[in-house]
PDB file of C-alpha atoms in Angstrom:
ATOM      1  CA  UNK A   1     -10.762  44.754   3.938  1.00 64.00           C
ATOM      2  CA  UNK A   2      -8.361  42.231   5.151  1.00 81.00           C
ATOM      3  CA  UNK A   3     -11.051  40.891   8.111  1.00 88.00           C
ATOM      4  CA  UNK A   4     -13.541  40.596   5.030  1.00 91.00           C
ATOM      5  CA  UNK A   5     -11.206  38.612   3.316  1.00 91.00           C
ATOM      6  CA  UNK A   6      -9.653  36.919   6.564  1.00 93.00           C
ATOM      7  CA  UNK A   7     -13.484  35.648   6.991  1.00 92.00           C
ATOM      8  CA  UNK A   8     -13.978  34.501   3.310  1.00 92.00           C
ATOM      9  CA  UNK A   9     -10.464  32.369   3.683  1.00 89.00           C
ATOM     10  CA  UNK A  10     -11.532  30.941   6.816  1.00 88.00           C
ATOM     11  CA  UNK A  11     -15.174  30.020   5.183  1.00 88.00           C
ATOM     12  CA  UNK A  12     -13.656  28.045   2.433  1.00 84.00           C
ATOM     13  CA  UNK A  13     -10.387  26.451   4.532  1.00 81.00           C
ATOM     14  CA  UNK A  14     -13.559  25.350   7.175  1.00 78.00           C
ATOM     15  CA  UNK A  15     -15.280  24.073   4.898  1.00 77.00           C
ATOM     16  CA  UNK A  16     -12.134  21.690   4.170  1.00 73.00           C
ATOM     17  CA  UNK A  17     -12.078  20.885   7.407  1.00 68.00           C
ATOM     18  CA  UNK A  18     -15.669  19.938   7.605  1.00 66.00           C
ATOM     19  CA  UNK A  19     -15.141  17.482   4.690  1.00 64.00           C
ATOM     20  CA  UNK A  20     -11.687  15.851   5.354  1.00 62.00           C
ATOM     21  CA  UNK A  21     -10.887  17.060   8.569  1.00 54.00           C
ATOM     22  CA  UNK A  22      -8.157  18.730  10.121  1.00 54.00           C
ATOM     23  CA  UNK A  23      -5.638  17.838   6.905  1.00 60.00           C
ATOM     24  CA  UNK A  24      -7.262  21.471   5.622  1.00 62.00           C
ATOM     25  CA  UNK A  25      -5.731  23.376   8.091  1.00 70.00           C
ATOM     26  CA  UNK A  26      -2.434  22.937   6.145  1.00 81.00           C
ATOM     27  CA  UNK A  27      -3.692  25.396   3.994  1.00 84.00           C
ATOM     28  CA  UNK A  28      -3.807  28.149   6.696  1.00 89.00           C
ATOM     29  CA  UNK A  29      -0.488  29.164   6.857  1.00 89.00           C
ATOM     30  CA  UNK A  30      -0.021  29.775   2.275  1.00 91.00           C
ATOM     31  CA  UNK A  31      -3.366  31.854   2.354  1.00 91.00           C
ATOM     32  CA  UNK A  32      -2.053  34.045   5.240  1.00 92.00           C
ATOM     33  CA  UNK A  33       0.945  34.474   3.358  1.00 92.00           C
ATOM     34  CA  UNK A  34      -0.208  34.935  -0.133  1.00 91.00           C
ATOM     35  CA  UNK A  35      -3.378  36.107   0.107  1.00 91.00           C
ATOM     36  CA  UNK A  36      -3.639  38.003   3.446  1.00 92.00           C
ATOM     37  CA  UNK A  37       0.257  39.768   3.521  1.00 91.00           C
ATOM     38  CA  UNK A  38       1.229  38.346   6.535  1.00 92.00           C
ATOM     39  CA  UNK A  39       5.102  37.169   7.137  1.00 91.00           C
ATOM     40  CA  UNK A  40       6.163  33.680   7.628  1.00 90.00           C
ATOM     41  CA  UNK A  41       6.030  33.937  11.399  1.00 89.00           C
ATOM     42  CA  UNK A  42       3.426  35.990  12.132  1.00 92.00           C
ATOM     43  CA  UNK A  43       1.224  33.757   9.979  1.00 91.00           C
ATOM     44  CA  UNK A  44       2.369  30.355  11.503  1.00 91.00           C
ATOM     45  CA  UNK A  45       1.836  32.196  15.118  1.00 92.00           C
ATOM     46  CA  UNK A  46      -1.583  33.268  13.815  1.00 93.00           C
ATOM     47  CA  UNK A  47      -2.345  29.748  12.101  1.00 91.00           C
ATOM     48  CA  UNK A  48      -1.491  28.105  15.869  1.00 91.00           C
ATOM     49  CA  UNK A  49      -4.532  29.856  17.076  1.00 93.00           C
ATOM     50  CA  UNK A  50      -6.638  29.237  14.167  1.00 91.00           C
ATOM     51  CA  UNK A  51      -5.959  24.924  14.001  1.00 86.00           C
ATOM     52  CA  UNK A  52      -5.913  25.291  18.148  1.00 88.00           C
ATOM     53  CA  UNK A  53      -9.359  26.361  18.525  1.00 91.00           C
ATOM     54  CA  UNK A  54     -11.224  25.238  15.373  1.00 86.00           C
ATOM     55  CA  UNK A  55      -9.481  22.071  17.280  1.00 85.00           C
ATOM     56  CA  UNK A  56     -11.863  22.356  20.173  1.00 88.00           C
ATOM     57  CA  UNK A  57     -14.220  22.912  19.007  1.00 85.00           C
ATOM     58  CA  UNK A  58     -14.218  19.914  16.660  1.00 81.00           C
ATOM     59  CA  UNK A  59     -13.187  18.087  19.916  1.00 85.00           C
ATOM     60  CA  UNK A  60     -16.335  18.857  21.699  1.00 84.00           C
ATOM     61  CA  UNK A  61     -18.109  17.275  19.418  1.00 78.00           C
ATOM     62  CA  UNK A  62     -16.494  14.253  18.994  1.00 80.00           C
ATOM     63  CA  UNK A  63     -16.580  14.476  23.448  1.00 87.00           C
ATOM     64  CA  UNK A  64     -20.277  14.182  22.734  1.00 85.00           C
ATOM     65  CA  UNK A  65     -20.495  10.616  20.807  1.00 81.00           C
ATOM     66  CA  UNK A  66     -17.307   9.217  23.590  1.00 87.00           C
ATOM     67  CA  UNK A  67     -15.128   9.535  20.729  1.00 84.00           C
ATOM     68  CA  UNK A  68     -11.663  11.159  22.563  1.00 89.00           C
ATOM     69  CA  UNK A  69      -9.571   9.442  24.332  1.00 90.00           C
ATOM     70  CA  UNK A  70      -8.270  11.890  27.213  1.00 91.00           C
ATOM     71  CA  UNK A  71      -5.908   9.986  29.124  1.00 87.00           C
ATOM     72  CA  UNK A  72      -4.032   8.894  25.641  1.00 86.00           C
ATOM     73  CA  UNK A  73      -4.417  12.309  24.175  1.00 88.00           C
ATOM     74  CA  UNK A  74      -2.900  14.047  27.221  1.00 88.00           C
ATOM     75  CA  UNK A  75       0.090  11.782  27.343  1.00 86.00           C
ATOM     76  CA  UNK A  76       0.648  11.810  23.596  1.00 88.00           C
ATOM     77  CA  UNK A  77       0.290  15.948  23.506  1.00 89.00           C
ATOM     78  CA  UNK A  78       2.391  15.694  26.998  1.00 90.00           C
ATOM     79  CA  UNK A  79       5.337  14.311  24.853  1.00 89.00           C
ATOM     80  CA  UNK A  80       4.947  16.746  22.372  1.00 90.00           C
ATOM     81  CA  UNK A  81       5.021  19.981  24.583  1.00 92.00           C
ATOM     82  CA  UNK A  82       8.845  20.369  24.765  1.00 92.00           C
ATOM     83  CA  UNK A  83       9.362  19.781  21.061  1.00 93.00           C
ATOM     84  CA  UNK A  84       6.871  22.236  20.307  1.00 92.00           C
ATOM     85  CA  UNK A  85       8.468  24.942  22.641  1.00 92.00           C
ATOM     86  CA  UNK A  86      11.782  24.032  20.834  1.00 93.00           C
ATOM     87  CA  UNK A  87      10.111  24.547  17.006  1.00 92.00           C
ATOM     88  CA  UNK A  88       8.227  27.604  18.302  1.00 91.00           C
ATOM     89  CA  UNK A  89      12.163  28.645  19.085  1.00 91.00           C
ATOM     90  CA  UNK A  90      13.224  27.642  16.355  1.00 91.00           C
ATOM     91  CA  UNK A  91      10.712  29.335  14.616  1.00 90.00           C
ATOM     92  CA  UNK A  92      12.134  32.708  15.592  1.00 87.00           C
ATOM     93  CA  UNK A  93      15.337  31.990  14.368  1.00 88.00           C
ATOM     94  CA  UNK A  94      15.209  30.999  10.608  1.00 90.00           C
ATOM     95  CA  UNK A  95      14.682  33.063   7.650  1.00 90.00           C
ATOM     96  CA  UNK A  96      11.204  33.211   5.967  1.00 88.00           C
ATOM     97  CA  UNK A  97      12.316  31.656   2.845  1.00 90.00           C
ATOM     98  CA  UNK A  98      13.368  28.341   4.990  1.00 90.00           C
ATOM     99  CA  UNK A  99      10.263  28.256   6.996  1.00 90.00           C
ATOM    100  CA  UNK A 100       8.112  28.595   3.489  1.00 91.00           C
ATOM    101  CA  UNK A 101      10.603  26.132   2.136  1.00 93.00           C
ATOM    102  CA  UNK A 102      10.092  23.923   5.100  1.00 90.00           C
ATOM    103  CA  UNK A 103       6.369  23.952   4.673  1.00 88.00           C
ATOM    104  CA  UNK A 104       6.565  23.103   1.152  1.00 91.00           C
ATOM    105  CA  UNK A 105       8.243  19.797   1.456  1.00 92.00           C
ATOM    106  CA  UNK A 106       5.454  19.187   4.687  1.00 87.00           C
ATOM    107  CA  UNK A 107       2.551  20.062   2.190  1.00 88.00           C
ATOM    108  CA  UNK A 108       3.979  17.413  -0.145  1.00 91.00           C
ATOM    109  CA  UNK A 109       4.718  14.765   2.210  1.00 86.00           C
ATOM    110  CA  UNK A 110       1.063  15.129   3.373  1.00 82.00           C
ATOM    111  CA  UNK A 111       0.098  14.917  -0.302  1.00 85.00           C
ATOM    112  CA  UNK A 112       1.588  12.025  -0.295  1.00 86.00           C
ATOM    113  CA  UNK A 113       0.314  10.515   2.358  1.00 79.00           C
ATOM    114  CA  UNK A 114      -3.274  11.276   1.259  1.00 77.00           C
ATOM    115  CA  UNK A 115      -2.061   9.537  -2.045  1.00 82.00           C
ATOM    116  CA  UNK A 116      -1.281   6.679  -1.058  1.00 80.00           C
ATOM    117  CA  UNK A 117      -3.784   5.936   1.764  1.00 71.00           C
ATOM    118  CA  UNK A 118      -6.682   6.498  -0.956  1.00 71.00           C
ATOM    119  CA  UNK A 119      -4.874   3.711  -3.259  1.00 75.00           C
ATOM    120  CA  UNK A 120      -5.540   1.102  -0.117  1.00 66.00           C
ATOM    121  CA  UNK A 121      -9.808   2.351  -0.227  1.00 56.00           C
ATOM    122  CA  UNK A 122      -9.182   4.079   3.236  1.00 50.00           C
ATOM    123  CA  UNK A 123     -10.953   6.908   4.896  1.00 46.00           C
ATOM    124  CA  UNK A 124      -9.279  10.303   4.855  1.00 43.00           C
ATOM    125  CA  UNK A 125      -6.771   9.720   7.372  1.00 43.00           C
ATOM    126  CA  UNK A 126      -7.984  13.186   9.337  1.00 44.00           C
ATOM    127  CA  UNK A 127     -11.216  12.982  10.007  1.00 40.00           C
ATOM    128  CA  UNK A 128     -14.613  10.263   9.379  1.00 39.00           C
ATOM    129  CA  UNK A 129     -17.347  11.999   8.659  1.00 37.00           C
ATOM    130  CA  UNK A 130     -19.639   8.449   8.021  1.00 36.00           C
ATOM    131  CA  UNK A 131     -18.923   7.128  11.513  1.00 39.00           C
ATOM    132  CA  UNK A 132     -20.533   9.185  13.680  1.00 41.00           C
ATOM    133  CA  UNK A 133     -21.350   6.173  16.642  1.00 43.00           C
ATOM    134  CA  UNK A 134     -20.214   6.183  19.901  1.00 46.00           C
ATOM    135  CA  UNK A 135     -16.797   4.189  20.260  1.00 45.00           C
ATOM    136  CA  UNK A 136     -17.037   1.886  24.069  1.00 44.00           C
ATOM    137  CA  UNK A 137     -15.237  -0.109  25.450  1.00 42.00           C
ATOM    138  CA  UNK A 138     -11.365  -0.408  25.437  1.00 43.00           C
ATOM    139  CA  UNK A 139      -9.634   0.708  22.367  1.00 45.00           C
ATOM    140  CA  UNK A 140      -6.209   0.109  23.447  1.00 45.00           C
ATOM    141  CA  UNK A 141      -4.176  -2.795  22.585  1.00 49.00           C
ATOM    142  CA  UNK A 142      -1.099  -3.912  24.905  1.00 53.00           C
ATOM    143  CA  UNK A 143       1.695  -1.578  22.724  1.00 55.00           C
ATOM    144  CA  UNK A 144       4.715  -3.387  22.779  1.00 61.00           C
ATOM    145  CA  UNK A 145       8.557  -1.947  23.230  1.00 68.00           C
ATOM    146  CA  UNK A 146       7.987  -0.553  18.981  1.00 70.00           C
ATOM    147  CA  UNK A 147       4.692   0.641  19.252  1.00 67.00           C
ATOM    148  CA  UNK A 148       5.480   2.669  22.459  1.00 72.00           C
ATOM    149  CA  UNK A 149       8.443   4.435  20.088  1.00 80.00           C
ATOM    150  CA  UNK A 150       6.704   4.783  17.363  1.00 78.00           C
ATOM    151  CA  UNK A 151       3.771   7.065  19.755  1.00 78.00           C
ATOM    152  CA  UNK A 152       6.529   8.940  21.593  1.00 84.00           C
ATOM    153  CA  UNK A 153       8.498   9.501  17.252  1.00 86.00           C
ATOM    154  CA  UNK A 154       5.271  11.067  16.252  1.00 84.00           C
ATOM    155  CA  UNK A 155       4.385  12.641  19.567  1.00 87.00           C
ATOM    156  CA  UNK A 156       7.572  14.641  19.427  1.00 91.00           C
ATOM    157  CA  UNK A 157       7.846  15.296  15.497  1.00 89.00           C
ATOM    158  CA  UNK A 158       3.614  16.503  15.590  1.00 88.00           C
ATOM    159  CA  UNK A 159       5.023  18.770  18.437  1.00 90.00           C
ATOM    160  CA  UNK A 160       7.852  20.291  17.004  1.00 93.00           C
ATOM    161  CA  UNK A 161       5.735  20.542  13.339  1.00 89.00           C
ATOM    162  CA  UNK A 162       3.336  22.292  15.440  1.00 88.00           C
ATOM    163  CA  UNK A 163       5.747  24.958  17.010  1.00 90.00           C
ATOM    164  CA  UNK A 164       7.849  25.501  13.756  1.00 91.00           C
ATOM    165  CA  UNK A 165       5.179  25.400  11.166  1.00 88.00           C
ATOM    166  CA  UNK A 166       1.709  26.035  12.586  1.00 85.00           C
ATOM    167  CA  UNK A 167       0.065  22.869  11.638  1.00 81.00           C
ATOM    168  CA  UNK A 168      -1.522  20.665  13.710  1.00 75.00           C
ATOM    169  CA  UNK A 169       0.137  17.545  12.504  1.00 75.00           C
ATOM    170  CA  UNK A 170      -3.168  15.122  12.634  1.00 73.00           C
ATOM    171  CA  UNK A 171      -1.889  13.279   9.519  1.00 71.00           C
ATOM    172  CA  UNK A 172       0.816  11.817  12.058  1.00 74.00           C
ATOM    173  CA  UNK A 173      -1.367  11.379  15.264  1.00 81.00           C
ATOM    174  CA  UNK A 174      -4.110   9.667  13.605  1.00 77.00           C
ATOM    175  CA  UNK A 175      -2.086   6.956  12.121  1.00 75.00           C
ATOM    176  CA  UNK A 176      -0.034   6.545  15.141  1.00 79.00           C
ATOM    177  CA  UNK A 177      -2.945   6.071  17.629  1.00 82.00           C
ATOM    178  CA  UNK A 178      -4.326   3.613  15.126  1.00 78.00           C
ATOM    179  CA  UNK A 179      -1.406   1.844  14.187  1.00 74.00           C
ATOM    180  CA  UNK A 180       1.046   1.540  17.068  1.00 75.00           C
ATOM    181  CA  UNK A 181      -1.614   1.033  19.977  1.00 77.00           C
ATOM    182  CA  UNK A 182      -4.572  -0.075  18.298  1.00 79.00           C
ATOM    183  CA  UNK A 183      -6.982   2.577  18.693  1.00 81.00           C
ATOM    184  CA  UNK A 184     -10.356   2.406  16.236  1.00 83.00           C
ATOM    185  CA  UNK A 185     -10.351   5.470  13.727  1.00 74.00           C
ATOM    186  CA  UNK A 186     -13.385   7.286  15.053  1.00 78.00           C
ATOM    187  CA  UNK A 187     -11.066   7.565  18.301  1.00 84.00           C
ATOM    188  CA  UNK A 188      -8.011   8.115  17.015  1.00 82.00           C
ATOM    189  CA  UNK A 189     -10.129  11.163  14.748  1.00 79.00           C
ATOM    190  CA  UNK A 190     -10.966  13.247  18.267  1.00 84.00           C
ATOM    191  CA  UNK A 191      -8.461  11.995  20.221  1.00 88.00           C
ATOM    192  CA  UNK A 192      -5.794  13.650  17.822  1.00 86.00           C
ATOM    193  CA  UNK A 193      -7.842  16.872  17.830  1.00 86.00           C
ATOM    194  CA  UNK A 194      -7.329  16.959  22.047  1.00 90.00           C
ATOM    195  CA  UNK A 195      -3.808  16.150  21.252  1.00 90.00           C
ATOM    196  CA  UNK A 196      -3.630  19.413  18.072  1.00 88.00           C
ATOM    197  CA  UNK A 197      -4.861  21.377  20.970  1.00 89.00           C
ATOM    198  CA  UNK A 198      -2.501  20.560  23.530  1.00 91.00           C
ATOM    199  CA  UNK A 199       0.428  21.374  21.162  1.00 90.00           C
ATOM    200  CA  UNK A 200      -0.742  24.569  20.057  1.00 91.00           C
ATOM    201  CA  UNK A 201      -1.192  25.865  23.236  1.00 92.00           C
ATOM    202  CA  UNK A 202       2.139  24.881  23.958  1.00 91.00           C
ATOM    203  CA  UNK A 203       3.455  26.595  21.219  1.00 92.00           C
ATOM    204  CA  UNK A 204       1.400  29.765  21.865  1.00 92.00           C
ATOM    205  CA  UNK A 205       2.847  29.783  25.226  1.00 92.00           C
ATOM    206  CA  UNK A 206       6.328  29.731  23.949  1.00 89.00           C
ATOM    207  CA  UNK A 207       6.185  32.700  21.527  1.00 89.00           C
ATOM    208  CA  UNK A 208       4.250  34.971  24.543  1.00 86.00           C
ATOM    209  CA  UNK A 209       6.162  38.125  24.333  1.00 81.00           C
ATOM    210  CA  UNK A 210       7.776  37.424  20.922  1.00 77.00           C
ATOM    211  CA  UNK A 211       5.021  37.443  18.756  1.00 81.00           C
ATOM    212  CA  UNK A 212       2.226  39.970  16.956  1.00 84.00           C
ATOM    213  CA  UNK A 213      -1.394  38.789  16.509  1.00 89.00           C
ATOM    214  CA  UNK A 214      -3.693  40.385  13.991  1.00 91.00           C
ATOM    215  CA  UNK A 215      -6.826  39.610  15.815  1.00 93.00           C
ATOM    216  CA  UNK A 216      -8.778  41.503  13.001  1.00 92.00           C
ATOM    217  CA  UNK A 217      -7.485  38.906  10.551  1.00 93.00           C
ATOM    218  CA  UNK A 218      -7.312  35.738  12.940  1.00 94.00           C
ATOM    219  CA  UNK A 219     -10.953  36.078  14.838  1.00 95.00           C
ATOM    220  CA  UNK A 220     -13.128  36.312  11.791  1.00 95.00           C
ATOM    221  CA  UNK A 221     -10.788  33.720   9.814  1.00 94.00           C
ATOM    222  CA  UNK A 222     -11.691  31.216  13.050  1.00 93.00           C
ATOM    223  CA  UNK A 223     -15.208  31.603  13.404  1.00 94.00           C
ATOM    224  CA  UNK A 224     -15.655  31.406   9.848  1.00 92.00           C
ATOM    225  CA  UNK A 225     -13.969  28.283   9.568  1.00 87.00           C
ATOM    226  CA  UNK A 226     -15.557  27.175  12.759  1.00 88.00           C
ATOM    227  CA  UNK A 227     -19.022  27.331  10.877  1.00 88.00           C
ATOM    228  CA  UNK A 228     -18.380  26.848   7.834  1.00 83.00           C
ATOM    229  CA  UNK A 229     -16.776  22.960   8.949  1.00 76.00           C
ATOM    230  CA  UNK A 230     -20.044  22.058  10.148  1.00 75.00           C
ATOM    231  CA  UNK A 231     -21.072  22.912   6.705  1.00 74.00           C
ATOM    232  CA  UNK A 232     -18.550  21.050   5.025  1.00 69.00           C
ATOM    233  CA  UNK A 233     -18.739  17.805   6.661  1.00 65.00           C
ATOM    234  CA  UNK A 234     -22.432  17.494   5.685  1.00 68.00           C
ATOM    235  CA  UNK A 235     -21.607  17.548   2.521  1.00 65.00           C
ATOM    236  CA  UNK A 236     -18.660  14.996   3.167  1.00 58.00           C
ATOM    237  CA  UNK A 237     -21.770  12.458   3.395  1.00 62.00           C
ATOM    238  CA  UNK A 238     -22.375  13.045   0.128  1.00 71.00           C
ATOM    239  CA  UNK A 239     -19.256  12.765  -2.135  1.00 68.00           C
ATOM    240  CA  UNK A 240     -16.627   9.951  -2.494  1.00 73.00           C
ATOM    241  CA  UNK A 241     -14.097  10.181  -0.072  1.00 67.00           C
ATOM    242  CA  UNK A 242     -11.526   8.472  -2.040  1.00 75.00           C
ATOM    243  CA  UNK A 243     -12.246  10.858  -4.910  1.00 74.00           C
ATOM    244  CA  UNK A 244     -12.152  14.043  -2.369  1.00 71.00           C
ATOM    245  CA  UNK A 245      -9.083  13.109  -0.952  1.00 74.00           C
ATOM    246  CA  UNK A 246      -7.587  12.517  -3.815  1.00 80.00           C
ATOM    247  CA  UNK A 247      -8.789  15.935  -5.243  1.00 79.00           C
ATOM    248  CA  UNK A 248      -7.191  17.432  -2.030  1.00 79.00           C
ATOM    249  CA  UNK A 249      -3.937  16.211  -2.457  1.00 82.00           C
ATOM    250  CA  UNK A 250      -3.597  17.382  -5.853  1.00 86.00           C
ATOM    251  CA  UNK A 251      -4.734  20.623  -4.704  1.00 84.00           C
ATOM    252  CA  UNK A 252      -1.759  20.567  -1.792  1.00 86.00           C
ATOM    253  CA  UNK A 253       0.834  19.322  -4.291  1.00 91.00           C
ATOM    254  CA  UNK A 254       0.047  22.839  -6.478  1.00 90.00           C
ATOM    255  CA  UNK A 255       0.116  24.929  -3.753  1.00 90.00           C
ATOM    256  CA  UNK A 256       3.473  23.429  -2.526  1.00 91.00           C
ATOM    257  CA  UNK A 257       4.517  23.843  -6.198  1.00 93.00           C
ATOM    258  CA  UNK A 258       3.576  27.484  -5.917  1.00 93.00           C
ATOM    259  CA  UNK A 259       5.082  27.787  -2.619  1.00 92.00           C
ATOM    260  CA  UNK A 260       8.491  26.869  -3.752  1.00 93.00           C
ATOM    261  CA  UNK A 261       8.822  28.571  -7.045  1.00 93.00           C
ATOM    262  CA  UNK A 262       7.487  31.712  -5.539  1.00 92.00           C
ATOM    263  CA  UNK A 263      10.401  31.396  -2.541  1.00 91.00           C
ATOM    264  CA  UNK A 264      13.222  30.294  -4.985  1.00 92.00           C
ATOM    265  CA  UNK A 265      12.480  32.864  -7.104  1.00 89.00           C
ATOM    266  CA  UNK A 266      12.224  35.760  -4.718  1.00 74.00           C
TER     267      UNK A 266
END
């Protein structure tokens, strides 16, 4: 029963990622929780594999058009590896109720975020499913003495995000890579799903030996949501992003609501 339902989860949280990319796999970690029984830890350890490899393979496709950016995703993952071995410790060593707390106040933050980009006509900051040409060329400007901080701030919070709670963190890397060194959005889009791959591995490789995987929940829930983003971002094309995002948001700031009640109460 629960791979049946593992699969239907992953169909619909894929098809979030299709439309506004990987900002949906925030929602992994609740519906293990809620909907699927799992504990705090076992479903942020589970959610690492899920983001990692619905990561790559989002990344090969973006590898196809010359839209990642290896050498800058490898160093910006690189700084990110020991922070994520030090929230994947970290992870083992809180209670549920903080670690459901702490993903709360993430899921609004990112809310937030979404919010506020939308209000300045942007594209979802995770993903953009119009621009599907081939970025050439340099996409690097000369990052000065703040711009190189501000990569190695968000290389090491994304990392330790990504070992504590599960998530992949691209709502920081994207706005980093386009921000602090210039890099065009298409770019920074699969350059940040290299870098959500780097840190999950990392991550997974810290918890070897601590952790339990429910491969009947987590391979279904994967290759569902592996499909069903192809799916989704078709149908990206065809709806307002501003409007989606929006709608996403609103749908994050419930479930955090939900999240928090439900842990404060209990």
């Amino acid at each position: 029963m629960n791979t049946l339902a593992a699969a239907a989860l992953g169909l619909v949280i894929g098809a979030v990622l299709g439309a506004l990319g990987g900002g949906g796999a925030i929602l992994t970690v609740p519906a293990l929780v809620y909907l699927l029984g799992e504990t705090a830890q076992e479903a942020t350890t589970s959610s690492l594999v899920i983001v990692g490899v619905t990561a790559i393979a989002g990344m090969a496709g973006h590898a196809r058009s010359s839209r990642v950016r290896w050498g800058t995703g490898a160093v910006f993952g690189g700084v990110g590896v020991l922070a994520a071995f030090a929230g994947s410790i970290a992870n083992r060593h809180v209670e549920q109720h903080v670690l459901l707390l702490g993903f709360a106040a993430l899921m609004i933050a990112a809310a937030v975020g979404m919010l506020i980009q939308s209000r300045r006509g942007e594209e979802p900051a995770l993903d953009d499913p119009v621009d599907t040409a081939p970025v050439t060329g340099t996409d690097l400007r000369r990052p000065g003495a703040a711009g190189l901080v501000k990569v190695v701030v968000a290389g090491v919070a994304v990392g330790f995000l990504t070992g504590f709670l599960g998530v992949g963190g691209g709502f920081l890397i994207v706005p980093a890579l386009v921000l602090a060194i210039g890099m065009p959005m298409p770019a920074a889009v699969g350059t940040s799903l290299l870098v959500i791959a780097v840190n999950s591995a990392a991550s997974l490789v810290a918890r070897t030996g601590s952790s339990h995987y429910d491969w009947a929940v987590i391979t279904p829930f994967t290759l569902a949501a592996i499909i069903a983003s192809l799916a989704g971002k078709r149908a990206a094309d065809r709806l307002p992003p501003t409007a989606t995002t929006r709608g996403f948001a609103a749908l994050i700031l419930v479930v955090a609501a939900f999240i928090a009640v439900h842990t404060l109460a209990g």
